[in-house]
Amino acid sequence: MSGTASPAATGRKKPRVGLFVTCLVDLMRPSIGFASVKLLEDAGCTVEVPVQTCCGQPAYNSGDRGTTRDLAEQVIEAFRGYDYVVAPSGSCAGMIKAHYPELFDDDPNWLPKANELAARTYELTSFLVDVLGVTKVDAAFNGAVTYHDSCSGLRELRVKTQPRKLLASMEGVTLVEMDESDVCCGFGGTFAVKYSDISGAIVDAKAKNIEATHAPTLLAGDLGCLMNMAGKLSRDGKPIAVRHVAEILAGMTDEPPIGMAKNEAGR
């Protein structure tokens, strides 16, 4: 990775980054975690993965503040001492950065800790571009891609230009923007379970916009959204490869696309 001098090259101390892996990445797509580590290390960081738990977002969105606080306290303690906390998910990073301070706003003991953690927590591509100043990744990918802007990353963290800047630096990549790239895919965590009919209609519209680009690959920065869209495209028989943007940026595409078996993968 290039575009900015690494800490090692300038004699500066390497930033110590705690990677918040996220539950879905850990359980469903570990390759995203490994790609994130590669991108961060290539950018000059020391990366550690502490023992961690859920950020608490499902409980928070369901109104269970007690469980959310218990989980949040564990996260705050697990990530003490790191220069930065980085997550390959705008959703989980948004929970920590935007909602932990709200969660503890009536607790003078935990509120300063929540604010301190929020201040050093970032979504992956935002951290690379906005904090480290990375402008180019040393990876190539041959083909057209389209990009979905996940709700939390876009609206809570203003993640939009950062992944596009990094993709534009890659050899062989052509980004084809879809209509309404910033409109929800219909997942929304527990929303998809509670309001399945509405969720289904939303992802149906999203799938049509994806298909209209004729790009063979769909990218995004949140695995929940990616799994939702990959499921819809698969059910519709559309052979569109779905991947997390970190996998492309790191040049780590040996794993089949999300929701595809190895013999189905066209790239």
XYZ file of C-alpha atoms in Angstrom:
267
model
C 0.000 0.000 0.000
C 1.294 3.417 -0.837
C 0.281 7.040 -1.116
C 1.604 7.996 2.292
C 4.899 7.359 4.031
C 4.631 4.489 6.506
C 5.437 5.148 10.162
C 8.421 2.824 9.875
C 9.830 4.798 6.952
C 9.589 8.106 8.801
C 10.791 6.830 12.139
C 7.415 7.408 13.742
C 5.897 4.886 16.114
C 3.543 2.484 14.398
C -0.081 3.097 15.342
C -1.361 0.264 17.530
C -4.745 -0.756 16.158
C -7.289 -3.000 17.834
C -9.351 -4.725 15.141
C -13.030 -5.020 16.009
C -13.734 -8.064 13.889
C -17.569 -8.023 14.226
C -19.782 -11.034 14.907
C -20.789 -11.658 11.305
C -17.222 -11.543 9.994
C -16.051 -13.881 12.748
C -18.836 -16.402 12.196
C -19.614 -16.091 8.489
C -16.718 -14.524 6.542
C -13.355 -14.536 8.363
C -11.586 -13.633 5.108
C -12.804 -10.053 5.621
C -10.962 -9.923 8.919
C -7.740 -11.204 7.360
C -8.085 -8.699 4.495
C -8.545 -5.908 7.033
C -5.396 -6.945 8.885
C -3.427 -6.936 5.624
C -4.637 -3.475 4.662
C -3.828 -2.054 8.075
C -0.399 -3.670 8.272
C 0.444 -2.551 4.734
C -0.424 0.973 5.851
C 2.115 0.757 8.669
C -0.006 -0.264 11.651
C 0.548 -2.866 14.324
C -2.692 -4.837 14.478
C -4.021 -6.843 17.402
C -7.298 -8.701 17.797
C -8.278 -8.753 21.474
C -10.847 -11.168 22.857
C -14.102 -9.399 22.139
C -17.849 -9.679 22.116
C -20.771 -8.225 20.149
C -20.988 -4.437 20.041
C -24.563 -4.757 21.318
C -26.329 -3.322 18.299
C -29.025 -6.051 17.933
C -30.023 -5.607 21.587
C -29.857 -1.816 21.270
C -32.098 -1.780 18.204
C -34.564 -4.050 20.009
C -34.799 -1.720 23.001
C -32.861 -3.940 25.430
C -30.650 -1.284 26.986
C -29.565 -3.492 29.891
C -27.998 -6.159 27.685
C -26.528 -3.490 25.437
C -24.801 -1.787 28.354
C -23.366 -5.088 29.581
C -21.918 -5.799 26.138
C -20.701 -2.241 25.649
C -18.832 -2.318 28.951
C -17.005 -5.455 27.799
C -16.066 -3.802 24.507
C -14.825 -0.656 26.256
C -12.608 -2.722 28.536
C -11.339 -5.011 25.761
C -10.164 -2.095 23.618
C -8.494 0.012 26.280
C -4.968 1.134 25.429
C -5.121 0.961 21.636
C -4.330 4.058 19.621
C -7.260 3.288 17.342
C -10.119 0.805 17.049
C -11.008 -0.132 13.489
C -13.924 -2.205 12.198
C -14.644 -3.468 8.665
C -18.235 -2.387 9.234
C -19.875 1.011 9.286
C -22.694 -0.521 11.281
C -20.602 -1.731 14.232
C -18.261 1.261 14.122
C -21.314 3.509 14.074
C -22.739 1.740 17.118
C -19.559 2.369 19.109
C -18.920 5.886 17.830
C -22.444 7.298 17.723
C -24.480 5.282 20.207
C -22.179 4.281 23.070
C -22.080 7.892 24.319
C -25.891 8.004 24.148
C -26.121 4.689 25.971
C -24.112 5.937 28.941
C -25.242 9.567 28.998
C -26.676 9.108 32.505
C -23.648 7.304 33.924
C -20.782 9.577 35.064
C -18.500 6.574 35.506
C -18.877 5.013 32.063
C -19.671 8.050 29.919
C -16.061 9.345 29.795
C -14.888 5.847 28.841
C -17.540 5.593 26.109
C -16.620 9.028 24.735
C -12.925 8.158 24.749
C -13.494 4.912 22.847
C -15.825 6.640 20.380
C -13.179 9.249 19.603
C -10.666 6.653 18.420
C -13.035 4.268 16.606
C -13.246 4.228 12.806
C -14.671 2.268 9.910
C -11.877 0.609 7.911
C -11.815 2.652 4.689
C -12.385 5.896 6.584
C -9.423 5.108 8.828
C -7.165 4.323 5.883
C -8.076 7.473 3.934
C -8.999 10.063 6.565
C -6.571 9.165 9.361
C -3.604 7.506 7.639
C -3.861 9.448 4.389
C -3.653 6.357 2.190
C -4.342 7.197 -1.455
C -3.368 3.973 -3.219
C -3.496 0.244 -2.580
C -1.113 -2.172 -4.228
C -3.677 -4.605 -5.558
C -5.327 -5.270 -8.879
C -8.750 -6.544 -9.856
C -9.817 -7.019 -13.430
C -13.393 -6.004 -14.053
C -16.319 -3.701 -13.403
C -17.768 -3.335 -9.922
C -20.691 -1.482 -8.417
C -20.873 -0.212 -4.849
C -23.664 -0.121 -2.264
C -23.447 2.528 0.456
C -24.568 0.929 3.697
C -26.876 3.042 5.842
C -24.928 3.292 9.102
C -21.572 3.938 7.481
C -23.013 6.587 5.200
C -25.317 8.399 7.595
C -23.563 7.996 10.931
C -19.920 8.045 9.802
C -20.034 9.802 6.393
C -18.355 6.920 4.625
C -18.873 7.412 0.896
C -15.880 8.828 -0.945
C -13.271 6.815 0.958
C -13.898 3.348 -0.521
C -14.290 4.884 -3.958
C -10.932 6.667 -3.682
C -9.206 3.411 -2.817
C -10.966 1.483 -5.581
C -10.009 4.189 -8.097
C -6.355 3.637 -7.195
C -6.469 -0.011 -8.234
C -5.321 -1.332 -11.559
C -8.093 -2.891 -13.646
C -11.093 -1.710 -11.641
C -13.976 0.106 -13.311
C -16.582 1.468 -10.908
C -20.104 1.605 -12.352
C -22.396 3.536 -10.031
C -25.871 2.114 -9.542
C -29.010 4.206 -9.196
C -29.827 4.921 -5.570
C -26.587 3.463 -4.256
C -27.289 5.265 -0.972
C -30.729 3.702 -0.451
C -31.141 0.920 2.134
C -30.834 -2.691 0.982
C -33.620 -3.744 3.345
C -31.518 -5.632 5.878
C -31.375 -3.330 8.887
C -30.531 -6.168 11.272
C -33.675 -7.114 13.194
C -35.745 -4.987 10.795
C -35.499 -7.751 8.193
C -36.987 -10.196 10.702
C -39.698 -7.963 12.135
C -40.818 -6.482 8.808
C -39.948 -9.182 6.304
C -42.431 -8.053 3.643
C -41.108 -4.485 3.644
C -37.527 -5.733 3.756
C -38.185 -8.020 0.805
C -39.621 -5.184 -1.274
C -36.635 -2.975 -0.510
C -34.038 -5.585 -1.450
C -36.003 -6.398 -4.609
C -35.633 -2.773 -5.740
C -31.969 -2.801 -4.758
C -31.326 -5.979 -6.763
C -32.876 -4.410 -9.859
C -30.552 -1.407 -9.545
C -27.558 -3.708 -9.130
C -28.483 -5.738 -12.192
C -29.036 -2.584 -14.274
C -25.340 -1.674 -13.957
C -24.307 -4.935 -15.710
C -21.318 -4.998 -13.351
C -20.395 -8.600 -12.534
C -19.287 -7.729 -8.998
C -21.110 -5.991 -6.143
C -19.144 -4.452 -3.263
C -20.064 -2.896 0.074
C -18.535 -2.329 3.485
C -20.991 -4.202 5.720
C -21.374 -7.966 5.717
C -24.998 -7.902 6.837
C -25.973 -5.862 3.780
C -23.812 -8.025 1.535
C -25.412 -11.255 2.761
C -28.882 -9.787 2.304
C -28.189 -8.663 -1.264
C -26.286 -11.839 -2.146
C -29.218 -13.917 -0.937
C -31.672 -12.003 -3.085
C -29.461 -12.154 -6.182
C -28.924 -15.877 -5.666
C -32.644 -16.568 -5.284
C -33.234 -14.654 -8.506
C -30.588 -16.735 -10.294
C -28.310 -13.756 -10.928
C -24.619 -14.759 -11.149
C -23.308 -11.536 -9.611
C -20.266 -11.935 -7.370
C -20.758 -10.239 -4.006
C -17.729 -9.264 -1.903
C -16.681 -7.023 0.933
C -14.641 -4.095 -0.356
C -11.736 -5.037 1.943
C -11.240 -8.316 0.091
C -10.847 -6.486 -3.223
C -8.622 -3.737 -1.802
C -6.343 -6.312 -0.190
C -6.185 -8.467 -3.319
C -7.569 -11.410 -1.344
C -10.189 -12.987 -3.582
C -9.344 -16.678 -3.274
C -12.496 -17.286 -1.258
C -15.660 -17.728 -3.360
C -17.987 -14.715 -3.453
C -20.510 -14.467 -0.638
C -23.235 -17.080 -1.018
C -21.478 -18.969 -3.822
C -19.774 -22.335 -3.822
C -16.304 -22.624 -5.359
C -17.667 -24.188 -8.535
C -20.118 -21.281 -8.948
C -17.570 -18.521 -8.643
C -16.844 -16.841 -11.912
C -13.986 -14.771 -10.506
